[in-house]
Short mmCIF file of C-alpha atoms in Angstrom, two decimals:
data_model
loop_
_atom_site.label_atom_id
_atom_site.label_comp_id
_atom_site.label_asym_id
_atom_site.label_seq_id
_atom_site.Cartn_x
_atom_site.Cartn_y
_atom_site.Cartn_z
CA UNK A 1 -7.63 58.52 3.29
CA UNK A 2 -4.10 57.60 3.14
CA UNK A 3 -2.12 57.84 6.88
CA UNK A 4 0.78 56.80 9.10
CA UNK A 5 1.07 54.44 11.84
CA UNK A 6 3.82 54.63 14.01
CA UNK A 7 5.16 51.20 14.93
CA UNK A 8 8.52 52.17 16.79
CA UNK A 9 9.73 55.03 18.67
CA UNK A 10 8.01 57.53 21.44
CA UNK A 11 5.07 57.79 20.24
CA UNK A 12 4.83 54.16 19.01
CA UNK A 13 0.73 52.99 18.38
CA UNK A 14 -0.54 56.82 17.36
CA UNK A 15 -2.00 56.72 13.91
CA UNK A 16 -2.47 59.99 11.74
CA UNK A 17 -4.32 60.54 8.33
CA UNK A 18 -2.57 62.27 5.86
CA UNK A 19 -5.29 64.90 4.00
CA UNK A 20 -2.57 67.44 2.81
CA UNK A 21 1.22 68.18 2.99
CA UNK A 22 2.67 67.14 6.29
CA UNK A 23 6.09 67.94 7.79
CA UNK A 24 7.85 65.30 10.26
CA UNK A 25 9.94 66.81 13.18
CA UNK A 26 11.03 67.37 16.55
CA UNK A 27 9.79 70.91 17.30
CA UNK A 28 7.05 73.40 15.59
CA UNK A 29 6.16 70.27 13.01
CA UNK A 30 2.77 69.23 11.34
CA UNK A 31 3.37 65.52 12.97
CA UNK A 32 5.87 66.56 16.21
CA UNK A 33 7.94 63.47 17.40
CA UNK A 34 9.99 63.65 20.77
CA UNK A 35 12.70 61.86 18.94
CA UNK A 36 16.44 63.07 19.81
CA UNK A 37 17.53 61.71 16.85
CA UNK A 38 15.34 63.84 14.38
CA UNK A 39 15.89 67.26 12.95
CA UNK A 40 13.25 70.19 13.97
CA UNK A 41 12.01 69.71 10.50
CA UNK A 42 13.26 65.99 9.17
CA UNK A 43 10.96 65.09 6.33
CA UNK A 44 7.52 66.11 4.23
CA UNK A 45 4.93 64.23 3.40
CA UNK A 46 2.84 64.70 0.25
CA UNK A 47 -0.74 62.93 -0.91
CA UNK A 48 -0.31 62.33 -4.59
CA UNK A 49 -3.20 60.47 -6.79
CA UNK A 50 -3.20 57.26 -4.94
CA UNK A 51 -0.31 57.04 -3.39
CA UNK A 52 2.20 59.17 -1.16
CA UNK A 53 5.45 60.66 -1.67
CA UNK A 54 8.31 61.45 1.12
CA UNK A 55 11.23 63.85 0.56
CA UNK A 56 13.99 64.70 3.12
CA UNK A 57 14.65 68.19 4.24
CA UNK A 58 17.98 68.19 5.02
CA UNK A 59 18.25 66.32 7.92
CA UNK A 60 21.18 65.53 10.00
CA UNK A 61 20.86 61.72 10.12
CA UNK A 62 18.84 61.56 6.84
CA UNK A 63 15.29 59.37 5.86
CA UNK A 64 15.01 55.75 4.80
CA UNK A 65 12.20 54.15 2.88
CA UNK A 66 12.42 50.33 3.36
CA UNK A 67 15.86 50.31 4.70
CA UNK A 68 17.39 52.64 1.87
CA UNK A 69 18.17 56.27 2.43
CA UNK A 70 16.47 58.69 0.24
CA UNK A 71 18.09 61.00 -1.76
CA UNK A 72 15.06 63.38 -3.48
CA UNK A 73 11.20 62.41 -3.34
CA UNK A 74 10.28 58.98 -2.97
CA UNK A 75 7.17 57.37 -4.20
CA UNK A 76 5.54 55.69 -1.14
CA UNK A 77 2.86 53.07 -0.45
CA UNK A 78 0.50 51.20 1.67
CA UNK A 79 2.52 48.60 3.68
CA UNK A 80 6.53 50.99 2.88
CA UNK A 81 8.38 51.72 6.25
CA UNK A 82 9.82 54.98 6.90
CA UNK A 83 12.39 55.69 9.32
CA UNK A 84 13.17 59.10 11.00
CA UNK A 85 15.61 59.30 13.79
CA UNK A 86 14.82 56.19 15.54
CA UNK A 87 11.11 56.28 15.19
CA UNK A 88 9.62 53.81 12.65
CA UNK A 89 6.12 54.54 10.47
CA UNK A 90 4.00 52.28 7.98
CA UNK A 91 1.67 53.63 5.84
CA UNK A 92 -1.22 52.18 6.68
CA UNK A 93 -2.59 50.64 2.95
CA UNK A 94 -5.27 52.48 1.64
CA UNK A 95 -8.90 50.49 0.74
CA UNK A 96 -9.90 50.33 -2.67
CA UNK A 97 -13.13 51.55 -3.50
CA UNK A 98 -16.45 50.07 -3.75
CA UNK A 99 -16.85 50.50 -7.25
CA UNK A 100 -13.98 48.62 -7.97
CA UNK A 101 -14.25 45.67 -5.65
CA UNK A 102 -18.11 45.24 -5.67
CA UNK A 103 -18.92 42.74 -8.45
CA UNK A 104 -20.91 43.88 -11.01
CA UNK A 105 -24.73 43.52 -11.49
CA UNK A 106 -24.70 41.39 -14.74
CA UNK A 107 -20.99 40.19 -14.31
CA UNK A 108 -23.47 36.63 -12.11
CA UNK A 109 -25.64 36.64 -14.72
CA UNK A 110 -22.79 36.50 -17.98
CA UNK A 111 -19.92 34.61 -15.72
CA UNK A 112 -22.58 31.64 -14.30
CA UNK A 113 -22.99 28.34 -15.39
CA UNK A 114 -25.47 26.33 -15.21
CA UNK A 115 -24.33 23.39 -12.84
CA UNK A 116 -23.80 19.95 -14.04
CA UNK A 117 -26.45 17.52 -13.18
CA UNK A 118 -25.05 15.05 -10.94
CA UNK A 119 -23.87 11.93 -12.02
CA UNK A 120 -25.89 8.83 -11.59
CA UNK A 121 -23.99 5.94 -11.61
CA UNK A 122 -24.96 3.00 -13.99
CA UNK A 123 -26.73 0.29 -12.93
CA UNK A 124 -24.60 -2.89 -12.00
CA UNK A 125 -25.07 -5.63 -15.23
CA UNK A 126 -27.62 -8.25 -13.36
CA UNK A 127 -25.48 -11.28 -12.61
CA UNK A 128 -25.29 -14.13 -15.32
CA UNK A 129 -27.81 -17.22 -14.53
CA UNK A 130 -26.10 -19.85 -13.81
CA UNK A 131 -25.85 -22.37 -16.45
CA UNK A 132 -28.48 -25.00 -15.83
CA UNK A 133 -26.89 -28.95 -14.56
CA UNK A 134 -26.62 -31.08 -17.22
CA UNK A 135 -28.90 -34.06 -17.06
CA UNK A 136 -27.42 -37.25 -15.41
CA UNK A 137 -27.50 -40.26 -17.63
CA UNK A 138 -29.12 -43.09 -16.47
CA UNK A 139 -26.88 -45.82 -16.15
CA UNK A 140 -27.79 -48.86 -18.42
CA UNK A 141 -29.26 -52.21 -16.69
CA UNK A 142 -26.60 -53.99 -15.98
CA UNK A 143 -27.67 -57.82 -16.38
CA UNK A 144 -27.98 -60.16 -13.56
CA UNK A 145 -24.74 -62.41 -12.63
CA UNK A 146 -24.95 -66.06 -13.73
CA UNK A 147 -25.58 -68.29 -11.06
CA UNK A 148 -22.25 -70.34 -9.26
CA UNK A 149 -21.87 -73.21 -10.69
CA UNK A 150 -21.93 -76.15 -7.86
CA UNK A 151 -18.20 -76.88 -7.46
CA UNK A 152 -17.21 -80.12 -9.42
CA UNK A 153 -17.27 -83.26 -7.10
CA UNK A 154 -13.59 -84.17 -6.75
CA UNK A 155 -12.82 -87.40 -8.26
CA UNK A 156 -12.51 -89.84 -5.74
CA UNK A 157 -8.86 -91.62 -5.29
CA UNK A 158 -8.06 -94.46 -5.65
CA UNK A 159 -6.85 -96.29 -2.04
CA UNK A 160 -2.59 -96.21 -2.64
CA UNK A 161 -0.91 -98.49 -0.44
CA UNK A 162 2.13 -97.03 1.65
CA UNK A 163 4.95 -97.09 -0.73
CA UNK A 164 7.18 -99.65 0.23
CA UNK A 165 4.83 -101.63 2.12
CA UNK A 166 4.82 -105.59 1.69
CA UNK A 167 1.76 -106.86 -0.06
CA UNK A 168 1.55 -110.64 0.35
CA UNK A 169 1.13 -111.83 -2.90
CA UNK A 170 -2.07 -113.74 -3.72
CA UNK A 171 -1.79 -117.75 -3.79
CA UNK A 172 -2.16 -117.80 -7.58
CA UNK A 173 1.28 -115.39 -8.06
CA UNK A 174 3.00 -115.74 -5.14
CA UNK A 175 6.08 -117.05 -6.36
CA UNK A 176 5.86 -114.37 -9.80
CA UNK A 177 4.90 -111.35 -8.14
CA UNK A 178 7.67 -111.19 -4.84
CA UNK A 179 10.44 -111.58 -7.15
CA UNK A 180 8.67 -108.29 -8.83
CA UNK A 181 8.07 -106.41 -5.58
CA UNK A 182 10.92 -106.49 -3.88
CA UNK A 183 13.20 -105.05 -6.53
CA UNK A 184 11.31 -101.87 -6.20
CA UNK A 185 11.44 -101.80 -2.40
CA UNK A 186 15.11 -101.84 -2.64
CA UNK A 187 15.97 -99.22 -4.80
CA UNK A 188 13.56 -96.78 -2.81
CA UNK A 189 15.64 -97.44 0.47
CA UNK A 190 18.57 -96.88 -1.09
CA UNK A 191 17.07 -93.56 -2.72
CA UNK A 192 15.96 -92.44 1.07
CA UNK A 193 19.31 -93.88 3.17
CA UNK A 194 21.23 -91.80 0.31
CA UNK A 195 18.87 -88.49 0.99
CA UNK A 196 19.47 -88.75 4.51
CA UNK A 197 22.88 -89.13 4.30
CA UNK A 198 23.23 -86.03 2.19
CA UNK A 199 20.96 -83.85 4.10
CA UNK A 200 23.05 -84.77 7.55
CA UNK A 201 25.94 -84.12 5.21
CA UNK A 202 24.61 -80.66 4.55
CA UNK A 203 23.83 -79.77 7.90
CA UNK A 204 26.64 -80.54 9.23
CA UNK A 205 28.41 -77.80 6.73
CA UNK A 206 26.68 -75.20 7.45
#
């Protein structure tokens, strides 16, 4: 059953059903409001099929539906505000009916689907075997060093005599063999007073 709630004015909280033609006022009214600002009869209130309708009655300070004034009947409906004077009503929104809310017996058994059997994930490919070490060649004998060979005896020398120094000629060539020496002798001093002199020469540059 459709009705009114009052959400502003004197009489703010009351809710009334609406089960036939109501009239909204401030004195000798179906719904009577203590409201200054309303007429002694303000509005009407009809139940139509499923839905309500409001209609002014003349009123000094007029109706509003929603913020807009009225000017003839006005379709109304669950959750529409209606203002009278300075009280404020909702109409409270009417249920819908069993029949047409309740699911149906067979509407489960046309509408359901069988569920989908859960996935099962695919087994992981087993890892691949590692590749088996290739076989080590064995290195070839490796043949056995020859032997040192004992170092070569160093040939012996010969005794030199000091260069320069004076061999006394044997008896049989003594008087052949100093002319032969002593030529020799010379020309080595020479060579090593003229060194020396060019070395201290050199030196002494520097």
């Amino acid at each position: 059953m459709p009705a009114l709630i009052v959400k502003h004015g004197p009489n703010s909280g009351q809710r009334y059903e609406i089960d036939g033609e109501l009239v909204v006022g401030r004195e000798n009214a179906g719904l009577t409001i203590a409201d200054s600002e309303m007429s002694r009869k303000h509005a009407v209130i009809r139940p139509r099929a499923d839905a309500l309708e409001i209609e002014d009655l003349g009123s000094l300070n007029g109706t509003f539906v929603n913020g807009a004034k009225i000017e003839g009947a006005t379709r109304i409906s669950g959750g529409d505000t209606i203002k009278i004077g300075t009280t404020t009503l909702e109409v409270e929104p009417v249920p819908s009916r069993a029949s047409d809310t309740a699911p149906s017996a067979r509407a489960p058994a046309e509408t359901a689907v069988a569920p989908s059997p859960p996935r099962v994930p695919a087994p992981a490919p087993p890892p691949p075997a590692a590749a088996a070490p290739a076989p080590v060649a064995a290195a070839p004998p490796q043949a056995p060093e020859p032997a040192p060979r004992p170092p070569a005896a160093a040939p012996r020398e010969k005794p030199t005599e000091a260069f320069g120094a004076f061999v006394e000629p044997s008896s049989a060539t003594r008087g052949r063999v100093a002319s032969r020496v002593f030529g020799p002798t010379f020309v080595s001093w020479i060579s090593v007073i003229s060194t020396a002199v060019a070395l201290g020469l050199y030196f002494s540059q520097r």
